PDB file of N, CA, C and O in Angstrom:
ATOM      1  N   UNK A  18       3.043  39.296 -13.275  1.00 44.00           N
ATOM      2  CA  UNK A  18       1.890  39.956 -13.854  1.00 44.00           C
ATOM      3  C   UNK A  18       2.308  40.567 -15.198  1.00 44.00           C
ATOM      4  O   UNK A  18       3.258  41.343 -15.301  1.00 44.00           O
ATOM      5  N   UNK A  19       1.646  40.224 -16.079  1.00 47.00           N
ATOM      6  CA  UNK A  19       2.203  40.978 -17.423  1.00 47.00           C
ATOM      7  C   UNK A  19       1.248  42.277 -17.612  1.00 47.00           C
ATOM      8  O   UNK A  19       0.251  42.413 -16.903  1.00 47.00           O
ATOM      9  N   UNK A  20       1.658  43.363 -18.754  1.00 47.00           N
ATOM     10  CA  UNK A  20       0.847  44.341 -18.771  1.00 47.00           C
ATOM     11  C   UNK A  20      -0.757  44.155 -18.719  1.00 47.00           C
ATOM     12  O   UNK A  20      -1.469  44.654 -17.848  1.00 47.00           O
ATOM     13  N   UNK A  21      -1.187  43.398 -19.735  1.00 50.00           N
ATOM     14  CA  UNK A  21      -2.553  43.261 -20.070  1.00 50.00           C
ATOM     15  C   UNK A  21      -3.554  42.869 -18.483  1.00 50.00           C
ATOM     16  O   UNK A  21      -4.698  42.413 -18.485  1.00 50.00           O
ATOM     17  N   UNK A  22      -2.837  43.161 -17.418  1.00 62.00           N
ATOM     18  CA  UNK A  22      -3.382  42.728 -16.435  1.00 62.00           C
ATOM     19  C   UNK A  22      -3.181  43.856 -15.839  1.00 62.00           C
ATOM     20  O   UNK A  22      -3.724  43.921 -14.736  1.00 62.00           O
ATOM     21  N   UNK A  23      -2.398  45.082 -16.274  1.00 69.00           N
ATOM     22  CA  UNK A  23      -1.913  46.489 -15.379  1.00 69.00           C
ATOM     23  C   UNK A  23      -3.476  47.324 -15.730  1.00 69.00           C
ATOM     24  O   UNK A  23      -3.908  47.613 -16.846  1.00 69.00           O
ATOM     25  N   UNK A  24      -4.033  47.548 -14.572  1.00 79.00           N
ATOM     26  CA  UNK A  24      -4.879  48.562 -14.985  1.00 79.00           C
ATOM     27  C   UNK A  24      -4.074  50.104 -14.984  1.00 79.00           C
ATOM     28  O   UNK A  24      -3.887  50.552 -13.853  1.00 79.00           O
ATOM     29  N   UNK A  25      -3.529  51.050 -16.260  1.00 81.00           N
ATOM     30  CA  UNK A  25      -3.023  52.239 -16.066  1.00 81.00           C
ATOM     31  C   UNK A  25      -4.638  53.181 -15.680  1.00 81.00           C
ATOM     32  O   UNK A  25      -5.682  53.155 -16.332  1.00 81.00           O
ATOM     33  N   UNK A  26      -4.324  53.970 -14.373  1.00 86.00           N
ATOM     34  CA  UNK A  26      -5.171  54.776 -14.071  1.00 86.00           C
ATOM     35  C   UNK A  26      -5.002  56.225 -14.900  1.00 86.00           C
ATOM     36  O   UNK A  26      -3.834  56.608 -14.952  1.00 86.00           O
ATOM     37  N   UNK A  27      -5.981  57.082 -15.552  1.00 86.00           N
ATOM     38  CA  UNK A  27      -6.272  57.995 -16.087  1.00 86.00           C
ATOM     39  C   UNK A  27      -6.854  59.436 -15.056  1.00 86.00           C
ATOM     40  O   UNK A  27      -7.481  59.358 -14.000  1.00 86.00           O
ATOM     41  N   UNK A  28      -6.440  60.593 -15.718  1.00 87.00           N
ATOM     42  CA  UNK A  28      -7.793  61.745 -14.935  1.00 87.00           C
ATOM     43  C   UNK A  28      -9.103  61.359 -15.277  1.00 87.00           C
ATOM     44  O   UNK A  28      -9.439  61.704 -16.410  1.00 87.00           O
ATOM     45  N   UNK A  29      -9.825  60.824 -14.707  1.00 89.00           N
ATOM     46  CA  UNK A  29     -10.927  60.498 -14.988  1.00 89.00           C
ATOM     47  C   UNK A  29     -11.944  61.561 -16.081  1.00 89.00           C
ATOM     48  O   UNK A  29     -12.161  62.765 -15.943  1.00 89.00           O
ATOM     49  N   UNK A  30     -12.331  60.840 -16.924  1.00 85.00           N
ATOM     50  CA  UNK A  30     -12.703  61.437 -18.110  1.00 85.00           C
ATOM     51  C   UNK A  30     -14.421  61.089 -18.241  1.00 85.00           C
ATOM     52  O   UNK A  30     -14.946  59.977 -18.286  1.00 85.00           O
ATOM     53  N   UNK A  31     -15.021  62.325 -18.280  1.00 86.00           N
ATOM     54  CA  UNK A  31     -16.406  61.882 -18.816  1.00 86.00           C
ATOM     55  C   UNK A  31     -16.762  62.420 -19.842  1.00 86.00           C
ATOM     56  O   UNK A  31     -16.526  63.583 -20.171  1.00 86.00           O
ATOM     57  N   UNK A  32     -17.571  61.334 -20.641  1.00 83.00           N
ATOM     58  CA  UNK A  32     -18.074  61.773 -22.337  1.00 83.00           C
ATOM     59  C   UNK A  32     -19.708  61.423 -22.111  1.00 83.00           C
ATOM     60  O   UNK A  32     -20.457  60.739 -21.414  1.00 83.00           O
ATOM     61  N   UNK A  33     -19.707  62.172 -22.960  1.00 83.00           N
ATOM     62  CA  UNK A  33     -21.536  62.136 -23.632  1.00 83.00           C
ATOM     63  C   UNK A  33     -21.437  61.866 -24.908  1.00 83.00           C
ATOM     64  O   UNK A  33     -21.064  62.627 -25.801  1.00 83.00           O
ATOM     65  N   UNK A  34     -21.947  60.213 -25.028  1.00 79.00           N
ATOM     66  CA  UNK A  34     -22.364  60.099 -26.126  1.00 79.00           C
ATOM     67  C   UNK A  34     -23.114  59.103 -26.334  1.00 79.00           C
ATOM     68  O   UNK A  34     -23.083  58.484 -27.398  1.00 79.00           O
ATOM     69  N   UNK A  35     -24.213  58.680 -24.949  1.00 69.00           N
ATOM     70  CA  UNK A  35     -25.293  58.209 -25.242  1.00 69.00           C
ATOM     71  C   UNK A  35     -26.630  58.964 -25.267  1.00 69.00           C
ATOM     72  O   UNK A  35     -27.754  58.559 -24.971  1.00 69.00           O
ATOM     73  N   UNK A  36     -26.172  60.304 -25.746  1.00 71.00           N
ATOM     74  CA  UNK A  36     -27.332  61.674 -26.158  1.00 71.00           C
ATOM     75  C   UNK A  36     -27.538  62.115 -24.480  1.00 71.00           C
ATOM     76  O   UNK A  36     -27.280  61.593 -23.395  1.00 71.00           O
ATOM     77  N   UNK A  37     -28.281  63.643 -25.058  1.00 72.00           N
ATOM     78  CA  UNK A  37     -27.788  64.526 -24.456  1.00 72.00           C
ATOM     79  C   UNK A  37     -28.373  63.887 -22.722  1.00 72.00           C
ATOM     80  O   UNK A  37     -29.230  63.106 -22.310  1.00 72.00           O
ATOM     81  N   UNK A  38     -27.160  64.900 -22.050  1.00 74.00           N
ATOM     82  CA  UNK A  38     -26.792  64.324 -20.802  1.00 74.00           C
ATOM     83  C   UNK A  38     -26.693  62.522 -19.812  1.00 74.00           C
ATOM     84  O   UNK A  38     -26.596  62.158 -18.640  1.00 74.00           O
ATOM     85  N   UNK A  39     -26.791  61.885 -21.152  1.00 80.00           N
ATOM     86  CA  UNK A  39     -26.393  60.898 -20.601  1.00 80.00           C
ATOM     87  C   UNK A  39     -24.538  60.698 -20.684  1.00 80.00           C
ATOM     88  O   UNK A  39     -23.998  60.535 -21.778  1.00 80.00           O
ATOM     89  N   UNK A  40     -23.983  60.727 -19.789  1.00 85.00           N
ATOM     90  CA  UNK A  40     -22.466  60.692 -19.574  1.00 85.00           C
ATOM     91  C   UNK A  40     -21.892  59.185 -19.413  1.00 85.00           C
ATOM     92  O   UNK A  40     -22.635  58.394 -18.833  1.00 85.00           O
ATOM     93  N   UNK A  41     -20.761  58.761 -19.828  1.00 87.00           N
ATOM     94  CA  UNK A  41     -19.904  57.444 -19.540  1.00 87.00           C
ATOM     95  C   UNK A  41     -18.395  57.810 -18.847  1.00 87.00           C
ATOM     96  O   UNK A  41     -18.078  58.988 -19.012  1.00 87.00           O
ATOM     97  N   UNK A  42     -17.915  57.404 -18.479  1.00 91.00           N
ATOM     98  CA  UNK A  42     -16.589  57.522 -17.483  1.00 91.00           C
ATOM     99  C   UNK A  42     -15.809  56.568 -17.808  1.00 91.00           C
ATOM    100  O   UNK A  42     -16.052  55.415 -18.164  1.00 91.00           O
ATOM    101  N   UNK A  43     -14.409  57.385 -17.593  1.00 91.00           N
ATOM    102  CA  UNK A  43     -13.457  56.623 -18.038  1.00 91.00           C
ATOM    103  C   UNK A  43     -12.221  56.857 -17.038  1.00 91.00           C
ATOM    104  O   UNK A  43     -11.438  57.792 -17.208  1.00 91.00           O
ATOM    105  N   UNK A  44     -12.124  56.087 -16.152  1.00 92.00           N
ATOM    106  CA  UNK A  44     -10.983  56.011 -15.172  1.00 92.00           C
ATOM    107  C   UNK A  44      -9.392  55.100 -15.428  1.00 92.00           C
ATOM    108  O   UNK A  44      -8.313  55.337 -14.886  1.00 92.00           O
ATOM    109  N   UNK A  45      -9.652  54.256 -16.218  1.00 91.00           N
ATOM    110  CA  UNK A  45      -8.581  53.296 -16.709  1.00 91.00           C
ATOM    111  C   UNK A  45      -8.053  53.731 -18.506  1.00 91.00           C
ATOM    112  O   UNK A  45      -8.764  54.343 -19.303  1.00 91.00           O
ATOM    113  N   UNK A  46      -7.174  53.403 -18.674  1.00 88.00           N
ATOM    114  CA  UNK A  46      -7.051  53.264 -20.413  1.00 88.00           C
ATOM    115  C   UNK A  46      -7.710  52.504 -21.030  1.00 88.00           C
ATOM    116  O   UNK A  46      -8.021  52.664 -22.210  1.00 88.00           O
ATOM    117  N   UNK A  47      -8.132  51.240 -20.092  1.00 90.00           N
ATOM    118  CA  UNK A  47      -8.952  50.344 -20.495  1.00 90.00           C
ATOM    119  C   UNK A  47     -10.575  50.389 -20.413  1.00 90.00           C
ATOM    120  O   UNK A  47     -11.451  49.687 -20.919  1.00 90.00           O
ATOM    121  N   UNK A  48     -10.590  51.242 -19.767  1.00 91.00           N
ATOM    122  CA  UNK A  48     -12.175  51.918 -19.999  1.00 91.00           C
ATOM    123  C   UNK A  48     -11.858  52.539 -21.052  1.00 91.00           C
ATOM    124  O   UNK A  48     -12.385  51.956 -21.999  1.00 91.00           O
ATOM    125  N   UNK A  49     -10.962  53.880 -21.565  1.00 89.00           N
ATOM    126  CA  UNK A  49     -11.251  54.578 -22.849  1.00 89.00           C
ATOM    127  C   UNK A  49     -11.232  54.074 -23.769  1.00 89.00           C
ATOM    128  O   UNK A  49     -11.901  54.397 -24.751  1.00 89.00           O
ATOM    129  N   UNK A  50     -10.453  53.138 -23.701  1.00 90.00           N
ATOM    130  CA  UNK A  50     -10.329  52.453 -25.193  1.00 90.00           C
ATOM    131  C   UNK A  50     -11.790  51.664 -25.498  1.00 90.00           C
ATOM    132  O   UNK A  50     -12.198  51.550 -26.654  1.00 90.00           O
ATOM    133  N   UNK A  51     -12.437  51.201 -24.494  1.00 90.00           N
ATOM    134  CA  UNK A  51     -13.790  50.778 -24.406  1.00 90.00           C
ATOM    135  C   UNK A  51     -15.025  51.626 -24.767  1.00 90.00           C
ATOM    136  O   UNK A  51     -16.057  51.231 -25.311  1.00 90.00           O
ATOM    137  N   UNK A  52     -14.743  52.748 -24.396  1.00 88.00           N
ATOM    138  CA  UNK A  52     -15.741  54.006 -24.895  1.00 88.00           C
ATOM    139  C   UNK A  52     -15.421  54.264 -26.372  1.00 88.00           C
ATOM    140  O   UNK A  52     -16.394  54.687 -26.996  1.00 88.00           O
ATOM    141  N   UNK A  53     -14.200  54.100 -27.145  1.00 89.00           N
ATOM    142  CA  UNK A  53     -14.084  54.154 -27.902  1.00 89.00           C
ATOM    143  C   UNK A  53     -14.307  53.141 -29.426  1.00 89.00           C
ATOM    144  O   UNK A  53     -14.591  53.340 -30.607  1.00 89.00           O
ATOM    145  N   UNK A  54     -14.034  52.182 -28.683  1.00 89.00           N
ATOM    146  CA  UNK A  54     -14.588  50.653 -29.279  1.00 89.00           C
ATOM    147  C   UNK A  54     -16.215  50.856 -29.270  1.00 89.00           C
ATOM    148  O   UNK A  54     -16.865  50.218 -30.098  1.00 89.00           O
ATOM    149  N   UNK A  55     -16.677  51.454 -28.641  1.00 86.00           N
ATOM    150  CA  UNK A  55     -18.217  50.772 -27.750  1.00 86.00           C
ATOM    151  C   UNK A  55     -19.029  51.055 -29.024  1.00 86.00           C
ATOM    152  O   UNK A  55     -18.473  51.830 -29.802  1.00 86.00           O
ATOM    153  N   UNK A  56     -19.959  50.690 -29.312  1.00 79.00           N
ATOM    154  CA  UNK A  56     -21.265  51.106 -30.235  1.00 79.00           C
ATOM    155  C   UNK A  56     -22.027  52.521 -30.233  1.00 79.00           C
ATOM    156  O   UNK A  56     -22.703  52.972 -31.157  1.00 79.00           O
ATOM    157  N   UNK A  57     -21.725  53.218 -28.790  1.00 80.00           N
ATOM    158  CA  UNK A  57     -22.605  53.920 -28.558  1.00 80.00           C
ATOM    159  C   UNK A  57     -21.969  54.970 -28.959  1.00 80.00           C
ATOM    160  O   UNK A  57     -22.639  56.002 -28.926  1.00 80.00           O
ATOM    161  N   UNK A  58     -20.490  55.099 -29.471  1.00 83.00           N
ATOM    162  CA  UNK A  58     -19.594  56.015 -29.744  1.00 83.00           C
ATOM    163  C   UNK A  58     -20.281  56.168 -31.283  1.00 83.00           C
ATOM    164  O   UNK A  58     -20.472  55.278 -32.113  1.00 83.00           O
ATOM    165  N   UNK A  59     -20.568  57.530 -31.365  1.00 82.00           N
ATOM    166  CA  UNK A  59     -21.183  58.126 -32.854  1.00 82.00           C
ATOM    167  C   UNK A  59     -20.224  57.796 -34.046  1.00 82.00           C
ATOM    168  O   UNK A  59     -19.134  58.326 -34.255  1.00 82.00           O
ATOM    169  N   UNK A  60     -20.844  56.801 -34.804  1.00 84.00           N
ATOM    170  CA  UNK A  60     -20.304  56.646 -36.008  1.00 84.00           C
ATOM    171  C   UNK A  60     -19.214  58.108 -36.840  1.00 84.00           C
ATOM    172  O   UNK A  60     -18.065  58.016 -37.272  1.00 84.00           O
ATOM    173  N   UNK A  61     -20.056  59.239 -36.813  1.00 85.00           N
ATOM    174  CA  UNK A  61     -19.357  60.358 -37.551  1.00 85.00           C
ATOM    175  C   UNK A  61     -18.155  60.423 -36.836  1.00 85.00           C
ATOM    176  O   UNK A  61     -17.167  60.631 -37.540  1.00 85.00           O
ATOM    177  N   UNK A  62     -17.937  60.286 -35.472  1.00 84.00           N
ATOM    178  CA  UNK A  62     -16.662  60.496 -35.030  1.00 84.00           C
ATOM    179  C   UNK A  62     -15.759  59.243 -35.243  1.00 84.00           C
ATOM    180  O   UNK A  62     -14.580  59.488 -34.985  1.00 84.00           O
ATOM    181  N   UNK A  63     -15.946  58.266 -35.551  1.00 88.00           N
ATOM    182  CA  UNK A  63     -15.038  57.389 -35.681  1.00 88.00           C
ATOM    183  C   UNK A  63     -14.270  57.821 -36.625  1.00 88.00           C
ATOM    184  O   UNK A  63     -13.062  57.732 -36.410  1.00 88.00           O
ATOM    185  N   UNK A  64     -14.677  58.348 -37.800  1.00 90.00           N
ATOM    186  CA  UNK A  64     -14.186  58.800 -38.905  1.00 90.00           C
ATOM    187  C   UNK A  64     -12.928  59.778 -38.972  1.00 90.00           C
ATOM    188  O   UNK A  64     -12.253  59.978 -39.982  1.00 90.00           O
ATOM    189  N   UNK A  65     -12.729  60.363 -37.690  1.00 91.00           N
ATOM    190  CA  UNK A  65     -11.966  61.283 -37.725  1.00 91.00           C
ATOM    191  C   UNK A  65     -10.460  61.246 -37.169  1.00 91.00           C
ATOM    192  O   UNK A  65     -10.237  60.900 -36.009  1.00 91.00           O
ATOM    193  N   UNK A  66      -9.608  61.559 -37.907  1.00 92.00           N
ATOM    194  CA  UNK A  66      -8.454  61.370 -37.251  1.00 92.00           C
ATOM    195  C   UNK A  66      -7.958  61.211 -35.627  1.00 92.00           C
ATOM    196  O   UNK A  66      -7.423  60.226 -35.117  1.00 92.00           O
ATOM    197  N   UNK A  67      -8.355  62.663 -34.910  1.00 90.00           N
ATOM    198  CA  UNK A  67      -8.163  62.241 -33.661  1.00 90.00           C
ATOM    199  C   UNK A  67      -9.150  61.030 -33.026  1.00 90.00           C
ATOM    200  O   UNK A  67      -8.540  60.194 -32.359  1.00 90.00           O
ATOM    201  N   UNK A  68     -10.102  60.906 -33.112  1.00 89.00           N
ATOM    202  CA  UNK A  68     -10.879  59.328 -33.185  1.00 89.00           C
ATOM    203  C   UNK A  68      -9.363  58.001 -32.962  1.00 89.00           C
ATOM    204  O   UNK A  68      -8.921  57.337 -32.024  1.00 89.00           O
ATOM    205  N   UNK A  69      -9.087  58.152 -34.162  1.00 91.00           N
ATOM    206  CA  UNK A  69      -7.547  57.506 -34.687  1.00 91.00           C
ATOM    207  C   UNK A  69      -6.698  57.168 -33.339  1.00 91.00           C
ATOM    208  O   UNK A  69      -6.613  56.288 -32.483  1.00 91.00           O
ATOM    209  N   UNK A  70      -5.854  59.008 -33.854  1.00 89.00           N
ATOM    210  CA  UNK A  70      -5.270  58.912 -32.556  1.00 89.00           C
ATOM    211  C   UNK A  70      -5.045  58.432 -31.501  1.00 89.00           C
ATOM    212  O   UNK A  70      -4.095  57.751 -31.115  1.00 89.00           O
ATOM    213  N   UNK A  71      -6.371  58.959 -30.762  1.00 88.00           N
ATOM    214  CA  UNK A  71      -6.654  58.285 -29.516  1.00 88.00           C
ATOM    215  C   UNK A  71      -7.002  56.893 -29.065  1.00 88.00           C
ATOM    216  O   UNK A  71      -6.886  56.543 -27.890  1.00 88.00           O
ATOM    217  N   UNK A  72      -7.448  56.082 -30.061  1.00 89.00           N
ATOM    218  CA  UNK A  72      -7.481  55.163 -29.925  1.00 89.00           C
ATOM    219  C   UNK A  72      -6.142  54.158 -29.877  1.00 89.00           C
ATOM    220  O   UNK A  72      -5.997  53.156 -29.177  1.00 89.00           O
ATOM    221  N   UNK A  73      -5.205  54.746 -30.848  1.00 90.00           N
ATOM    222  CA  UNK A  73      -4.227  54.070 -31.219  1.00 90.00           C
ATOM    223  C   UNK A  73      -3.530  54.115 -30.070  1.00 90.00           C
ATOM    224  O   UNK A  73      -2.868  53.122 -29.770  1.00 90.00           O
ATOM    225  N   UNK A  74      -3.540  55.470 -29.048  1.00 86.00           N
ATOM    226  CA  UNK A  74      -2.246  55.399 -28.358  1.00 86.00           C
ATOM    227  C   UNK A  74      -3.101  54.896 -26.965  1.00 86.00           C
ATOM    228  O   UNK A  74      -2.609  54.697 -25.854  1.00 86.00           O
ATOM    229  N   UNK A  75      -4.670  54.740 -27.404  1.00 86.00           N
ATOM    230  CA  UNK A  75      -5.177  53.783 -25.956  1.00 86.00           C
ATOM    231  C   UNK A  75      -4.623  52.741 -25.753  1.00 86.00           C
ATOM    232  O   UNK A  75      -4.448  52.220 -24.651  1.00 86.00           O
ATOM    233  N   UNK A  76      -4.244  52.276 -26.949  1.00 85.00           N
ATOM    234  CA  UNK A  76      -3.804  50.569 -27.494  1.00 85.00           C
ATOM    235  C   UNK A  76      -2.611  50.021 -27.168  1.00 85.00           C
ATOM    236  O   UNK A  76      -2.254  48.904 -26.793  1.00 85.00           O
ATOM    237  N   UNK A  77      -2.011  51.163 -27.416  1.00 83.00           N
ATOM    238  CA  UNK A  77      -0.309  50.962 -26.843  1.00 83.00           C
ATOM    239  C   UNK A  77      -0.700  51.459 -26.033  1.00 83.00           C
ATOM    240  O   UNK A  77      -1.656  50.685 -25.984  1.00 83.00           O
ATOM    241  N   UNK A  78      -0.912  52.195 -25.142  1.00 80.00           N
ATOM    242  CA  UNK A  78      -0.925  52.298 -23.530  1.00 80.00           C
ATOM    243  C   UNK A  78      -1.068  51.040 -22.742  1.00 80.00           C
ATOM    244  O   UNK A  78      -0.399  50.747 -21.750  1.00 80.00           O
ATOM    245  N   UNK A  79      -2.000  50.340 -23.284  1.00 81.00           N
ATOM    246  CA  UNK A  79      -2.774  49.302 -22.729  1.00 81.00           C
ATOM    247  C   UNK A  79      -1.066  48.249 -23.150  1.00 81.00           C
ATOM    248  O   UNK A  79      -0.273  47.947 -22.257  1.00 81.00           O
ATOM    249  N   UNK A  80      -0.865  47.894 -24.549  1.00 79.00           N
ATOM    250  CA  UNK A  80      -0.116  47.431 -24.340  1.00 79.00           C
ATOM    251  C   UNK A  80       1.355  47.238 -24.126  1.00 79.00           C
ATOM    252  O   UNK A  80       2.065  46.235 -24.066  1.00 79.00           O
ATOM    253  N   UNK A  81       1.642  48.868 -24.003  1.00 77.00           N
ATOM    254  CA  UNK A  81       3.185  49.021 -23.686  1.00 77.00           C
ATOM    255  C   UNK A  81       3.524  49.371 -22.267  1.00 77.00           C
ATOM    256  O   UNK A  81       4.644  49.239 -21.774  1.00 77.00           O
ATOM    257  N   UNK A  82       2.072  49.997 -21.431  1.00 71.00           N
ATOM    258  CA  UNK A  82       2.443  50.587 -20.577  1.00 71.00           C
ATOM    259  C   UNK A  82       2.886  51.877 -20.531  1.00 71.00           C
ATOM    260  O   UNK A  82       3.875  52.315 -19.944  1.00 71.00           O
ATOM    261  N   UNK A  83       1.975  52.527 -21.282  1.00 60.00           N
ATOM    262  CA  UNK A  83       2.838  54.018 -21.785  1.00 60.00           C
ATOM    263  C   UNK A  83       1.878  54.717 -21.173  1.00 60.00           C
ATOM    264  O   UNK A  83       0.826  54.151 -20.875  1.00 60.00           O
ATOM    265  N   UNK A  84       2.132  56.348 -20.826  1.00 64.00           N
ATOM    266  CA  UNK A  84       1.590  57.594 -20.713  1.00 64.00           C
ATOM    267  C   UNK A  84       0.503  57.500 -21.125  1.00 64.00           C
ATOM    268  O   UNK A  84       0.576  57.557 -22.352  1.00 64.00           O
ATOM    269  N   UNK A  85      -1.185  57.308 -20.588  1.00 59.00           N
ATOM    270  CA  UNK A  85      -2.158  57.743 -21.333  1.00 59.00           C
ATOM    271  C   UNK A  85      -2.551  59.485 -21.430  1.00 59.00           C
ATOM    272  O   UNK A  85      -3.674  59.760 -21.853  1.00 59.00           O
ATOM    273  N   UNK A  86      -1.870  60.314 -21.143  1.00 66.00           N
ATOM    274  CA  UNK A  86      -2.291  61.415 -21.434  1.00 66.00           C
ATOM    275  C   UNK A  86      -2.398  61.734 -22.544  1.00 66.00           C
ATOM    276  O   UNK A  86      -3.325  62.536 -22.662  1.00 66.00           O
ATOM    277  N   UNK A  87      -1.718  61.428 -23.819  1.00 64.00           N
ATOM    278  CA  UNK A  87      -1.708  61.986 -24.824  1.00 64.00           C
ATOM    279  C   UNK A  87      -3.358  61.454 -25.908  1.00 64.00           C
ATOM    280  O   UNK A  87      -3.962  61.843 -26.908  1.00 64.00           O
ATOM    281  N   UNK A  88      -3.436  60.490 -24.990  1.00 59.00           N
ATOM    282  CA  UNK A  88      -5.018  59.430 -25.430  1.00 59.00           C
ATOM    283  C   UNK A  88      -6.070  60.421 -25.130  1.00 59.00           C
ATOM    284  O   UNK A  88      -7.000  60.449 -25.936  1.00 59.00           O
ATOM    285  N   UNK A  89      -6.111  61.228 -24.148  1.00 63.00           N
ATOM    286  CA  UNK A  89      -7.249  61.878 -23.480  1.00 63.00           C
ATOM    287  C   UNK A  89      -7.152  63.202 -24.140  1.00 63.00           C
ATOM    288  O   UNK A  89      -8.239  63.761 -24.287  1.00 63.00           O
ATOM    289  N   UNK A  90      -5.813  64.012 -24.694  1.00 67.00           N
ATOM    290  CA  UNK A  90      -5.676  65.309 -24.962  1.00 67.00           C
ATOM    291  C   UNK A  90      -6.341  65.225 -26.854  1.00 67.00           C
ATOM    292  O   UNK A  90      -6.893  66.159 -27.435  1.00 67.00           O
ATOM    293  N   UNK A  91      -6.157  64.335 -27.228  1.00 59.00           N
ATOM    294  CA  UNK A  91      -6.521  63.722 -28.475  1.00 59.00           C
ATOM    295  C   UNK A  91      -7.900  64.000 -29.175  1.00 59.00           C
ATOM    296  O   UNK A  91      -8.171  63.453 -30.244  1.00 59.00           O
TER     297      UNK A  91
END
């Protein structure tokens, strides 16, 4: 099995950002990085460094197999 097939499990994370009280969940790295990719994620925040961040180290999580905590604290 190579990584891209490891689902790394996360503290499950919920965001709002398909307006107010609609929530999305994120149990895998591969869900966050999906919330983060997704469309529904507000343009203004893409813009922003931790935006960045977190995405970046979703990426290597996903593909190194690394710690996603630092993705979620982001």
């Amino acid at each position: 099995m190579n990584n891209s097939q490891i689902q790394i499990p996360i503290r499950p994370l919920h965001v709002e950002i398909e307006g107010l009280a609609w929530y999305r969940q994120a149990h895998t790295v591969d869900e966050l990085a999906g919330l983060l990719l997704s469309v529904s994620w507000p343009s203004y925040g893409k813009q922003l460094s931790e935006f960045h961040r977190a995405l970046a180290t979703s990426l290597d999580a996903m593909a190194l197999y690394l710690d996603p905590e630092p993705a979620m604290r982001s």
